[in-house]
CSV table of C-alpha atoms in Angstrom, one decimal:
chain,number,residue,atom,x,y,z
A,1,MET,CA,56.1,-64.1,16.1
A,2,VAL,CA,55.5,-65.6,19.3
A,3,SER,CA,52.4,-68.3,19.3
A,4,LEU,CA,50.2,-67.5,22.4
A,5,ASN,CA,47.6,-70.0,23.7
A,6,GLN,CA,44.6,-68.7,21.8
A,7,PHE,CA,42.5,-71.2,23.9
A,8,SER,CA,42.6,-69.0,26.7
A,9,THR,CA,40.0,-66.0,27.7
A,10,PRO,CA,42.0,-63.8,30.5
A,11,LEU,CA,39.0,-61.4,30.7
A,12,ILE,CA,36.6,-63.9,30.6
A,13,ASP,CA,38.1,-65.6,33.5
A,14,ALA,CA,38.7,-62.6,35.4
A,15,LEU,CA,35.1,-61.7,35.3
A,16,LYS,CA,33.6,-65.4,36.1
A,17,LYS,CA,36.1,-65.3,39.1
A,18,TYR,CA,34.8,-61.8,40.3
A,19,SER,CA,31.1,-62.5,39.7
A,20,ASN,CA,31.7,-65.5,41.8
A,21,SER,CA,33.5,-64.0,44.7
A,22,SER,CA,30.4,-62.8,46.7
A,23,ILE,CA,31.3,-59.2,46.7
A,24,THR,CA,29.3,-56.6,48.0
A,25,PRO,CA,29.4,-53.7,45.5
A,26,PHE,CA,29.5,-49.7,46.6
A,27,ASP,CA,30.9,-48.6,43.5
A,28,VAL,CA,29.1,-48.0,40.1
A,29,PRO,CA,27.0,-49.4,38.2
A,30,GLY,CA,23.9,-48.4,40.4
A,31,HIS,CA,21.8,-51.3,39.7
A,32,LYS,CA,24.1,-53.7,41.8
A,33,PHE,CA,24.1,-56.9,39.8
A,34,GLY,CA,20.6,-56.2,38.8
A,35,LYS,CA,19.2,-55.8,42.7
A,36,GLY,CA,18.2,-52.5,42.1
A,37,THR,CA,16.7,-53.3,38.9
A,38,LYS,CA,14.7,-56.1,38.6
A,39,GLU,CA,13.0,-56.0,35.5
A,40,LEU,CA,16.2,-55.6,33.9
A,41,ARG,CA,17.8,-58.5,35.6
A,42,ASP,CA,14.6,-60.6,34.8
A,43,PHE,CA,15.2,-59.6,31.3
A,44,PHE,CA,18.8,-59.9,30.5
A,45,GLY,CA,19.6,-62.9,33.1
A,46,PRO,CA,21.6,-62.5,36.6
A,47,ASN,CA,24.8,-63.6,35.1
A,48,LEU,CA,24.7,-60.5,32.6
A,49,MET,CA,23.7,-58.2,35.4
A,50,LYS,CA,26.6,-59.6,37.5
A,51,ILE,CA,29.5,-58.8,34.9
A,52,ASP,CA,28.5,-55.3,34.1
A,53,VAL,CA,30.7,-53.9,36.4
A,54,ASN,CA,33.2,-51.1,36.6
A,55,SER,CA,36.8,-51.0,36.2
A,56,MET,CA,39.0,-52.2,39.4
A,57,LYS,CA,42.5,-53.7,39.9
A,58,CYS,CA,41.6,-57.1,39.2
A,59,LEU,CA,39.9,-56.2,36.0
A,60,ASP,CA,41.9,-53.9,34.9
A,61,ASN,CA,41.4,-50.9,33.4
A,62,LEU,CA,41.2,-50.0,29.3
A,63,SER,CA,42.4,-46.5,29.5
A,64,ASN,CA,45.6,-48.0,30.5
A,65,PRO,CA,45.7,-51.9,30.5
A,66,THR,CA,48.4,-53.7,32.8
A,67,SER,CA,46.7,-57.0,33.6
A,68,VAL,CA,44.2,-59.1,31.9
A,69,ILE,CA,42.7,-56.4,29.6
A,70,LYS,CA,46.6,-56.2,28.4
A,71,LYS,CA,46.8,-60.0,27.9
A,72,ALA,CA,43.3,-60.2,26.1
A,73,GLN,CA,44.5,-57.6,23.1
A,74,GLU,CA,48.0,-59.4,23.2
A,75,LEU,CA,46.0,-62.6,22.4
A,76,LEU,CA,43.6,-60.5,19.8
A,77,ALA,CA,46.8,-59.1,18.3
A,78,ASN,CA,48.7,-62.4,18.0
A,79,ALA,CA,45.6,-63.9,16.6
A,80,TYR,CA,45.7,-61.1,13.8
A,81,GLY,CA,49.5,-61.5,13.1
A,82,CYS,CA,50.2,-58.0,14.1
A,83,ASP,CA,52.4,-56.0,17.1
A,84,HIS,CA,49.6,-54.1,18.8
A,85,SER,CA,45.6,-54.3,19.3
A,86,PHE,CA,43.3,-51.9,20.9
A,87,PHE,CA,39.6,-52.7,22.3
A,88,LEU,CA,37.2,-50.4,21.1
A,89,VAL,CA,33.6,-50.0,23.1
A,90,ASN,CA,32.3,-47.5,20.9
A,91,GLY,CA,32.3,-49.5,17.6
A,92,THR,CA,34.7,-49.0,14.4
A,93,SER,CA,33.7,-45.7,14.0
A,94,SER,CA,36.0,-44.5,17.0
A,95,GLY,CA,39.0,-46.5,15.4
A,96,ILE,CA,38.6,-44.9,12.1
A,97,GLN,CA,38.5,-41.5,14.0
A,98,ALA,CA,41.4,-42.4,15.8
A,99,MET,CA,43.5,-43.9,13.0
A,100,ILE,CA,43.0,-40.7,11.0
A,101,MET,CA,43.7,-38.3,13.9
A,102,SER,CA,47.0,-40.5,14.8
A,103,VAL,CA,48.7,-39.4,11.0
A,104,CYS,CA,47.2,-36.4,10.2
A,105,ALA,CA,47.3,-32.8,11.7
A,106,PRO,CA,45.3,-29.6,10.5
A,107,TYR,CA,45.5,-29.5,6.4
A,108,ASP,CA,47.7,-32.6,6.0
A,109,LYS,CA,46.3,-34.6,3.0
A,110,ILE,CA,44.7,-38.2,3.2
A,111,ILE,CA,44.0,-39.7,-0.1
A,112,MET,CA,40.9,-41.5,0.4
A,113,PRO,CA,37.9,-43.0,-1.7
A,114,ARG,CA,34.7,-41.1,-2.1
A,115,ASN,CA,32.5,-43.9,-0.8
A,116,VAL,CA,34.0,-43.7,2.6
A,117,HIS,CA,31.8,-44.2,5.7
A,118,LYS,CA,30.5,-41.0,7.4
A,119,SER,CA,32.6,-41.9,10.5
A,120,ALA,CA,35.9,-41.3,8.3
A,121,VAL,CA,34.4,-37.7,7.4
A,122,SER,CA,33.8,-37.4,11.1
A,123,GLY,CA,37.7,-38.3,11.4
A,124,LEU,CA,38.5,-35.5,8.8
A,125,VAL,CA,36.6,-32.9,11.3
A,126,LEU,CA,38.2,-33.8,14.2
A,127,SER,CA,41.9,-33.9,12.5
A,128,GLY,CA,41.4,-31.3,10.5
A,129,ALA,CA,42.8,-33.0,7.3
A,130,ILE,CA,41.9,-32.4,3.7
A,131,PRO,CA,40.7,-35.3,1.8
A,132,VAL,CA,42.1,-35.9,-1.7
A,133,TYR,CA,39.0,-38.0,-3.1
A,134,ILE,CA,39.3,-41.0,-5.5
A,135,GLN,CA,36.2,-41.9,-7.6
A,136,PRO,CA,35.8,-45.8,-7.2
A,137,GLU,CA,34.8,-47.8,-10.3
A,138,THR,CA,31.1,-48.2,-10.4
A,139,ASN,CA,28.6,-51.1,-11.8
A,140,LYS,CA,26.1,-49.2,-13.6
A,141,ASP,CA,24.0,-52.4,-13.9
A,142,LEU,CA,24.2,-52.9,-10.2
A,143,GLY,CA,23.9,-49.3,-9.4
A,144,ILE,CA,26.9,-49.5,-6.8
A,145,ALA,CA,29.9,-48.5,-6.0
A,146,MET,CA,33.0,-50.8,-6.0
A,147,GLY,CA,36.6,-50.8,-4.8
A,148,MET,CA,39.0,-48.3,-6.2
A,149,SER,CA,41.6,-49.5,-9.2
A,150,TYR,CA,45.3,-49.7,-8.5
A,151,GLU,CA,45.4,-47.2,-11.5
A,152,SER,CA,43.3,-44.3,-9.6
A,153,ILE,CA,45.5,-44.7,-6.6
A,154,LYS,CA,48.7,-44.6,-8.3
A,155,LYS,CA,47.5,-41.2,-9.7
A,156,ALA,CA,46.2,-39.8,-6.6
A,157,ILE,CA,49.5,-40.8,-5.0
A,158,LEU,CA,51.9,-39.3,-7.5
A,159,SER,CA,49.8,-36.2,-8.0
A,160,ASN,CA,49.8,-35.8,-3.9
A,161,LEU,CA,53.5,-36.3,-2.8
A,162,ASP,CA,53.1,-34.3,0.6
A,163,ALA,CA,49.9,-36.7,1.5
A,164,LYS,CA,50.4,-38.2,5.0
A,165,ALA,CA,48.4,-41.0,4.3
A,166,VAL,CA,46.2,-43.6,2.0
A,167,PHE,CA,42.7,-44.6,3.4
A,168,ILE,CA,41.2,-47.9,2.2
A,169,ILE,CA,38.2,-49.7,2.5
A,170,ASN,CA,38.6,-53.6,2.7
A,171,PRO,CA,36.1,-54.7,1.8
A,172,THR,CA,33.2,-52.3,0.6
A,173,TYR,CA,29.9,-53.2,2.0
A,174,TYR,CA,28.7,-55.0,-1.0
A,175,GLY,CA,32.2,-57.2,-0.6
A,176,MET,CA,34.6,-56.1,-3.1
A,177,THR,CA,38.2,-55.6,-2.3
A,178,CYS,CA,40.6,-53.9,-4.0
A,179,ASP,CA,44.5,-54.8,-4.8
A,180,LEU,CA,45.6,-54.0,-1.0
A,181,LYS,CA,49.1,-55.4,-1.1
A,182,ALA,CA,50.2,-53.7,-4.1
A,183,ILE,CA,48.4,-50.1,-2.7
A,184,VAL,CA,50.2,-50.6,0.6
A,185,ASP,CA,53.6,-51.5,-1.4
A,186,LEU,CA,53.0,-48.2,-3.4
A,187,ALA,CA,52.1,-46.1,-0.4
A,188,HIS,CA,55.0,-47.0,1.6
A,189,LYS,CA,57.3,-46.3,-1.3
A,190,HIS,CA,56.3,-42.8,-1.2
A,191,ASN,CA,56.7,-42.7,2.8
A,192,MET,CA,52.6,-43.0,2.9
A,193,VAL,CA,51.0,-44.6,6.1
A,194,VAL,CA,48.0,-47.1,5.1
A,195,LEU,CA,45.0,-47.0,6.8
A,196,VAL,CA,42.0,-49.3,6.5
A,197,ASP,CA,38.5,-49.5,7.1
A,198,GLU,CA,38.3,-53.5,7.5
A,199,ALA,CA,34.9,-52.8,9.6
A,200,HIS,CA,33.6,-55.7,7.3
A,201,GLY,CA,36.5,-57.8,7.0
A,202,ALA,CA,37.4,-58.9,10.6
A,203,HIS,CA,37.1,-62.6,9.4
A,204,PHE,CA,39.0,-62.2,6.3
A,205,HIS,CA,42.3,-63.5,8.1
A,206,PHE,CA,41.1,-66.7,9.3
A,207,HIS,CA,40.4,-68.6,6.1
A,208,ASP,CA,42.5,-68.3,2.6
A,209,GLU,CA,39.9,-68.4,0.3
A,210,LEU,CA,38.7,-64.9,1.9
A,211,PRO,CA,40.2,-61.9,0.7
A,212,MET,CA,43.4,-60.8,2.3
A,213,SER,CA,43.4,-59.0,5.5
A,214,ALA,CA,44.9,-55.3,5.8
A,215,MET,CA,47.3,-56.9,8.2
A,216,ALA,CA,48.5,-59.8,5.6
A,217,ALA,CA,48.7,-57.1,3.3
A,218,GLY,CA,51.2,-55.3,5.4
A,219,ALA,CA,49.2,-52.3,5.9
A,220,ASP,CA,50.2,-50.2,9.0
A,221,MET,CA,46.6,-49.8,11.0
A,222,SER,CA,43.1,-50.9,10.5
A,223,ALA,CA,39.9,-51.1,12.4
A,224,ILE,CA,37.7,-54.0,12.7
A,225,SER,CA,34.2,-54.5,13.6
A,226,LEU,CA,34.6,-57.9,15.2
A,227,HIS,CA,30.5,-57.4,15.9
A,228,LYS,CA,29.8,-57.4,12.5
A,229,THR,CA,31.2,-60.9,11.4
A,230,GLY,CA,33.6,-62.2,14.0
A,231,GLY,CA,30.9,-62.9,16.5
A,232,SER,CA,31.4,-60.3,19.7
A,233,LEU,CA,28.4,-57.7,20.8
A,234,THR,CA,27.2,-54.8,19.0
A,235,GLN,CA,29.6,-51.9,19.2
A,236,SER,CA,32.4,-53.8,20.1
A,237,SER,CA,35.5,-53.5,17.6
A,238,ALA,CA,39.2,-53.3,17.4
A,239,ILE,CA,42.3,-51.3,15.9
A,240,LEU,CA,44.8,-53.7,14.9
A,241,LEU,CA,48.7,-52.0,14.3
A,242,LYS,CA,51.8,-53.2,12.8
A,243,GLU,CA,54.7,-51.4,14.5
A,244,GLY,CA,56.9,-48.8,12.3
A,245,ASN,CA,55.5,-45.8,11.4
A,246,ILE,CA,52.9,-44.9,13.9
A,247,SER,CA,53.3,-45.3,17.7
A,248,PRO,CA,51.4,-47.6,19.7
A,249,MET,CA,51.4,-44.7,22.4
A,250,ARG,CA,50.1,-42.3,19.9
A,251,ILE,CA,46.8,-44.5,19.9
A,252,LYS,CA,46.4,-45.2,23.1
A,253,ASN,CA,46.9,-41.0,23.9
A,254,ILE,CA,44.3,-40.4,21.1
A,255,LEU,CA,41.6,-43.3,22.3
A,256,ASN,CA,41.7,-41.8,25.8
A,257,LEU,CA,40.7,-38.4,24.1
A,258,THR,CA,37.8,-40.0,22.9
A,259,GLN,CA,36.7,-43.2,24.0
A,260,THR,CA,34.6,-43.5,27.4
A,261,THR,CA,36.6,-44.1,30.9
A,262,SER,CA,33.7,-46.4,31.9
A,263,ALA,CA,34.6,-49.0,29.4
A,264,SER,CA,31.8,-51.8,29.2
A,265,TYR,CA,33.2,-55.3,30.4
A,266,LEU,CA,30.3,-57.1,28.5
A,267,LEU,CA,31.8,-55.6,25.0
A,268,MET,CA,35.2,-56.3,25.9
A,269,SER,CA,34.9,-59.6,27.2
A,270,SER,CA,32.6,-60.4,23.9
A,271,LEU,CA,35.7,-59.4,22.2
A,272,ASP,CA,38.3,-61.8,24.2
A,273,GLY,CA,35.4,-64.7,23.6
A,274,ALA,CA,34.9,-64.2,19.7
A,275,ARG,CA,38.9,-63.9,19.5
A,276,LYS,CA,39.3,-67.5,20.6
A,277,ILE,CA,36.5,-69.0,18.3
A,278,LEU,CA,38.1,-67.0,15.7
A,279,ALA,CA,41.8,-67.8,16.2
A,280,THR,CA,40.9,-71.6,17.1
A,281,ARG,CA,38.1,-72.6,15.1
A,282,GLY,CA,38.1,-70.0,12.3
A,283,GLU,CA,39.2,-72.1,9.4
A,284,GLU,CA,36.6,-74.6,10.1
A,285,VAL,CA,33.9,-72.2,10.9
A,286,PHE,CA,34.6,-70.0,7.5
A,287,SER,CA,34.8,-73.3,5.4
A,288,GLU,CA,31.3,-74.1,6.4
A,289,ILE,CA,30.2,-70.8,5.9
A,290,LEU,CA,31.7,-70.3,2.6
A,291,SER,CA,29.9,-73.4,1.5
A,292,VAL,CA,26.4,-72.0,2.8
A,293,CYS,CA,27.0,-69.2,0.6
A,294,ARG,CA,27.8,-71.1,-2.8
A,295,TYR,CA,24.8,-73.0,-2.1
A,296,ALA,CA,22.4,-70.0,-1.5
A,297,ARG,CA,23.8,-68.4,-4.6
A,298,GLU,CA,23.6,-71.2,-6.6
A,299,LYS,CA,20.0,-71.7,-5.6
A,300,ILE,CA,19.0,-68.0,-5.5
A,301,ASN,CA,20.3,-67.6,-9.1
A,302,THR,CA,17.7,-70.4,-10.5
A,303,ILE,CA,14.8,-68.0,-9.3
A,304,PRO,CA,13.8,-65.9,-12.2
A,305,HIS,CA,14.5,-62.1,-12.4
A,306,LEU,CA,17.1,-62.6,-9.3
A,307,TYR,CA,21.3,-62.2,-9.7
A,308,ALA,CA,23.3,-63.1,-6.4
A,309,PHE,CA,26.7,-61.5,-7.8
A,310,SER,CA,30.3,-63.1,-6.8
A,311,LYS,CA,33.5,-63.5,-7.9
A,312,GLU,CA,32.6,-63.4,-11.4
A,313,LEU,CA,32.6,-59.4,-10.7
A,314,ILE,CA,36.8,-59.5,-10.0
A,315,ASP,CA,38.1,-57.5,-13.2
A,316,ASN,CA,41.6,-56.3,-11.5
A,317,LYS,CA,40.2,-53.1,-11.2
A,318,GLY,CA,37.0,-51.9,-9.1
A,319,VAL,CA,37.1,-55.7,-8.1
A,320,TYR,CA,40.5,-57.1,-7.1
A,321,ASP,CA,38.9,-60.0,-4.9
A,322,PHE,CA,35.2,-60.5,-3.3
A,323,ASP,CA,34.0,-61.5,-0.2
A,324,GLU,CA,31.3,-64.4,-0.5
A,325,THR,CA,30.0,-64.2,2.8
A,326,LYS,CA,28.1,-60.8,1.6
A,327,LEU,CA,25.2,-62.5,0.0
A,328,SER,CA,24.4,-59.2,-2.4
A,329,ILE,CA,21.4,-59.8,-4.6
A,330,LYS,CA,20.4,-57.7,-7.4
A,331,VAL,CA,16.2,-57.4,-7.4
A,332,SER,CA,15.7,-54.5,-9.7
A,333,ASP,CA,14.5,-57.0,-12.6
A,334,LEU,CA,11.3,-57.6,-10.4
A,335,GLY,CA,10.4,-54.5,-11.1
A,336,LEU,CA,10.7,-53.9,-7.2
A,337,THR,CA,13.3,-51.7,-5.5
A,338,GLY,CA,15.6,-53.2,-3.0
A,339,PHE,CA,14.0,-51.1,-0.2
A,340,GLU,CA,10.6,-52.9,-1.3
A,341,VAL,CA,12.0,-56.3,-1.1
A,342,TYR,CA,13.8,-55.2,2.2
A,343,GLU,CA,10.3,-54.7,3.9
A,344,LEU,CA,8.3,-57.3,2.3
A,345,LEU,CA,11.3,-60.3,3.7
A,346,ARG,CA,10.9,-58.5,7.2
A,347,ASP,CA,7.0,-57.6,7.5
A,348,LYS,CA,5.8,-60.7,5.6
A,349,TYR,CA,8.2,-63.2,5.8
A,350,LYS,CA,10.1,-62.3,9.1
A,351,ILE,CA,13.6,-62.3,7.7
A,352,GLN,CA,16.0,-59.1,8.1
A,353,VAL,CA,18.5,-58.8,5.7
A,354,GLU,CA,21.1,-56.1,6.4
A,355,LEU,CA,20.2,-53.4,3.9
A,356,GLY,CA,17.9,-52.7,0.6
A,357,ASP,CA,19.0,-50.2,-2.1
A,358,ILE,CA,17.5,-48.8,-4.9
A,359,ASN,CA,18.4,-52.2,-7.2
A,360,ASN,CA,19.9,-54.6,-4.5
A,361,ILE,CA,19.4,-56.4,-1.0
A,362,LEU,CA,22.3,-57.5,1.0
A,363,ALA,CA,22.2,-60.6,3.5
A,364,ILE,CA,25.5,-61.1,5.5
A,365,VAL,CA,26.0,-64.5,6.5
A,366,SER,CA,27.8,-65.6,9.5
A,367,LEU,CA,28.9,-67.6,12.2
A,368,GLY,CA,25.3,-68.3,13.4
A,369,ASP,CA,24.2,-69.1,10.1
A,370,ASP,CA,23.6,-72.6,8.2
A,371,LYS,CA,21.9,-74.2,5.5
A,372,SER,CA,18.1,-74.1,7.2
A,373,SER,CA,18.7,-70.4,7.8
A,374,VAL,CA,19.6,-69.5,4.5
A,375,ASP,CA,17.1,-71.9,3.2
A,376,LYS,CA,14.2,-69.6,4.6
A,377,LEU,CA,15.6,-66.7,2.5
A,378,ILE,CA,15.9,-68.5,-0.8
A,379,ASN,CA,12.6,-69.7,0.1
A,380,ALA,CA,11.1,-66.2,0.9
A,381,LEU,CA,12.8,-64.8,-2.4
A,382,PHE,CA,11.0,-67.6,-4.4
A,383,HIS,CA,7.6,-66.6,-3.6
A,384,ILE,CA,8.7,-63.2,-3.7
A,385,SER,CA,9.7,-63.5,-7.3
A,386,LYS,CA,6.3,-65.6,-8.1
A,387,ASN,CA,3.9,-63.2,-6.4
A,388,HIS,CA,4.9,-59.6,-6.1
A,389,LYS,CA,6.7,-58.9,-9.2
A,390,LYS,CA,6.0,-55.6,-11.2
A,391,ASP,CA,5.4,-54.9,-14.9
A,392,LYS,CA,8.3,-52.0,-14.9
A,393,SER,CA,11.7,-51.9,-15.0
A,394,PHE,CA,14.1,-49.3,-14.2
A,395,ASN,CA,17.8,-48.9,-12.8
A,396,TYR,CA,18.9,-45.9,-11.1
A,397,ASN,CA,22.7,-45.6,-10.6
A,398,ILE,CA,24.3,-44.4,-7.5
A,399,LEU,CA,25.9,-41.1,-7.4
A,400,LEU,CA,29.1,-40.5,-6.7
A,401,GLU,CA,30.7,-37.6,-8.0
A,402,ASN,CA,33.7,-35.5,-6.4
A,403,PRO,CA,32.2,-32.2,-5.3
A,404,ASP,CA,34.5,-29.5,-4.9
A,405,ILE,CA,35.7,-28.9,-1.7
A,406,ILE,CA,35.6,-25.1,-0.9
A,407,VAL,CA,36.4,-25.5,2.9
A,408,SER,CA,38.2,-28.2,4.9
A,409,PRO,CA,35.6,-30.3,6.7
A,410,ARG,CA,36.9,-28.8,9.6
A,411,ASP,CA,36.4,-25.4,8.8
A,412,ALA,CA,33.1,-25.8,7.5
A,413,PHE,CA,32.0,-27.8,10.6
A,414,TYR,CA,32.7,-24.8,12.8
A,415,SER,CA,31.7,-22.1,10.4
A,416,ARG,CA,28.3,-20.3,10.7
A,417,THR,CA,25.5,-21.4,8.4
A,418,LYS,CA,22.1,-20.9,7.6
A,419,ILE,CA,18.9,-22.9,6.5
A,420,ILE,CA,17.5,-23.0,3.1
A,421,PRO,CA,15.1,-24.9,0.9
A,422,LEU,CA,17.1,-27.9,-0.8
A,423,LYS,CA,16.1,-27.0,-3.9
A,424,ASP,CA,17.6,-23.3,-4.0
A,425,SER,CA,20.8,-25.0,-2.6
A,426,ILE,CA,22.2,-25.5,-5.8
A,427,GLY,CA,25.9,-23.6,-6.1
A,428,GLU,CA,26.0,-23.3,-2.6
A,429,VAL,CA,28.7,-24.8,0.1
A,430,SER,CA,27.2,-27.4,2.5
A,431,GLY,CA,27.4,-27.1,6.2
A,432,GLU,CA,26.3,-30.7,7.0
A,433,SER,CA,26.4,-34.3,5.8
A,434,ILE,CA,23.9,-36.1,4.1
A,435,MET,CA,23.7,-40.1,3.8
A,436,ALA,CA,22.0,-42.8,3.0
A,437,TYR,CA,22.2,-45.1,5.9
A,438,PRO,CA,22.5,-48.1,5.7
A,439,PRO,CA,25.6,-48.1,4.8
A,440,GLY,CA,26.1,-44.3,5.8
A,441,ILE,CA,28.3,-43.2,2.8
A,442,PRO,CA,27.9,-39.1,2.4
A,443,ILE,CA,26.3,-38.2,-0.4
A,444,ILE,CA,27.3,-34.5,0.5
A,445,SER,CA,29.9,-33.6,3.2
A,446,PRO,CA,30.7,-30.4,4.9
A,447,GLY,CA,32.8,-27.5,3.1
A,448,GLU,CA,31.3,-29.4,-0.6
A,449,ARG,CA,29.8,-27.3,-3.6
A,450,ILE,CA,26.1,-28.8,-3.7
A,451,SER,CA,25.3,-29.6,-7.2
A,452,LYS,CA,22.3,-30.0,-9.6
A,453,GLU,CA,23.1,-33.6,-9.8
A,454,ILE,CA,23.3,-34.0,-5.7
A,455,VAL,CA,19.6,-32.3,-5.3
A,456,ASP,CA,18.3,-34.7,-7.9
A,457,TYR,CA,19.9,-37.6,-6.3
A,458,ILE,CA,18.5,-37.1,-2.7
A,459,GLU,CA,15.2,-35.9,-4.4
A,460,GLU,CA,15.4,-39.6,-5.8
A,461,LEU,CA,16.2,-41.5,-2.6
A,462,LYS,CA,13.3,-39.4,-0.7
A,463,ASN,CA,11.0,-40.7,-3.4
A,464,GLN,CA,12.6,-44.2,-2.6
A,465,HIS,CA,11.9,-43.6,1.1
A,466,THR,CA,15.4,-44.2,1.8
A,467,LEU,CA,16.8,-43.9,5.4
A,468,ILE,CA,18.5,-40.4,4.8
A,469,THR,CA,20.3,-39.5,8.3
A,470,ASP,CA,22.5,-37.0,9.7
A,471,CYS,CA,21.0,-33.6,8.3
A,472,HIS,CA,19.5,-31.1,10.3
A,473,ASP,CA,15.9,-31.3,8.3
A,474,PRO,CA,14.7,-35.0,9.2
A,475,GLU,CA,12.1,-34.6,6.2
A,476,ILE,CA,15.3,-33.4,3.9
A,477,ASN,CA,13.3,-30.6,2.5
A,478,HIS,CA,15.8,-28.2,3.8
A,479,ILE,CA,19.3,-28.1,4.2
A,480,LYS,CA,22.3,-26.3,6.2
A,481,ILE,CA,24.4,-24.4,4.0
A,482,LEU,CA,27.8,-21.8,5.0
A,483,GLY,CA,26.8,-18.4,5.2
A,484,ALA,CA,25.6,-15.9,7.8
């Protein structure tokens, strides 16, 4: 692959030139460089307002890039060692949906883990594909889903040789990865495309002590959230593509079905800038981040009743490798739920972690962190352990059963539905998704049979004041089911 000048930023340079050109705008957006919205200009700053602009010849167009956006995408692809990249301004969710739609037609099978993000379920609705779910391995002590074992994927592939694709998460929200290279080789041997949700792994490609990236493993396509771990602005992501099994024009056409024609230059230019940092300084930056993470784990694991888990979980089954930048900490031995510790950290100590679940909290350590920032977290956790411990113990396991799929997600989405009390829904077919957020993994999806275990699990999550999303009834006392 030809090496490009990764120090260049074609889109940022074009925006700088445009903002300094003394243009008088009679196009959209209507704020006209912030002149019409003084409060926004004073808050955001004049430079930001001057680059919130519309597509035009000198700035290119995301729907059909031919100049500076095209060059910026080529640089991103080159940085990740793939053939094509596509900027996304609607997050990785839109990329996951586009990946599934590019490969699967209605009623095509796609093999995927049960703990997929809700965007993958949306991709099933949009494409009409039928999921073949694989149970990920689980860790009962931590109460979380891990990765998928190679053997479970091999069994699913050999039992569904007509499947069009295998969908992999690399990594899980908590940092676990599976044997991606072996899975890619097996899927390709059986003429299946490999799609990778790499929302939390955009940084993998830039340091050899991080898990293997999808492109390095030979996957056909991945969707990456550069805004999560790569430094770009929230909602800016990308699709990466290796040529061979999927046409780049197919991806472009599908993105043009669903992505805005008014793509944000703030988001796109942040991708250009983040890529430059990753490509030119990634190894240096992530060496420092890994050092900080290892320091944090060592300190946290000296605090009574806390366990910051890491690579010791590797077992070549559910955990083939582990992303150390996911600072995941079991807190339930304090007699507190992860939700309670999450709120204590935010409200009492002014520390915002990524998530809390029943047993754990997760802090993501990335480009802007250093020893001083993690010391604040370590000190807060020490104080919580000393002053907030309760004399109770519990360990509630995550529910990841494979409900019976009675109707395809797409057919269920378009079916007639009715609302009934949740307690009366056992045995019915769900007409909606219900999930805890974060991380946004469905507990039940449209078209699946509702079991007693699912109802009990939802009630337990409600009792723990979990944020449950996507359902018709925000109080989760009722559920939408199929039926006239």
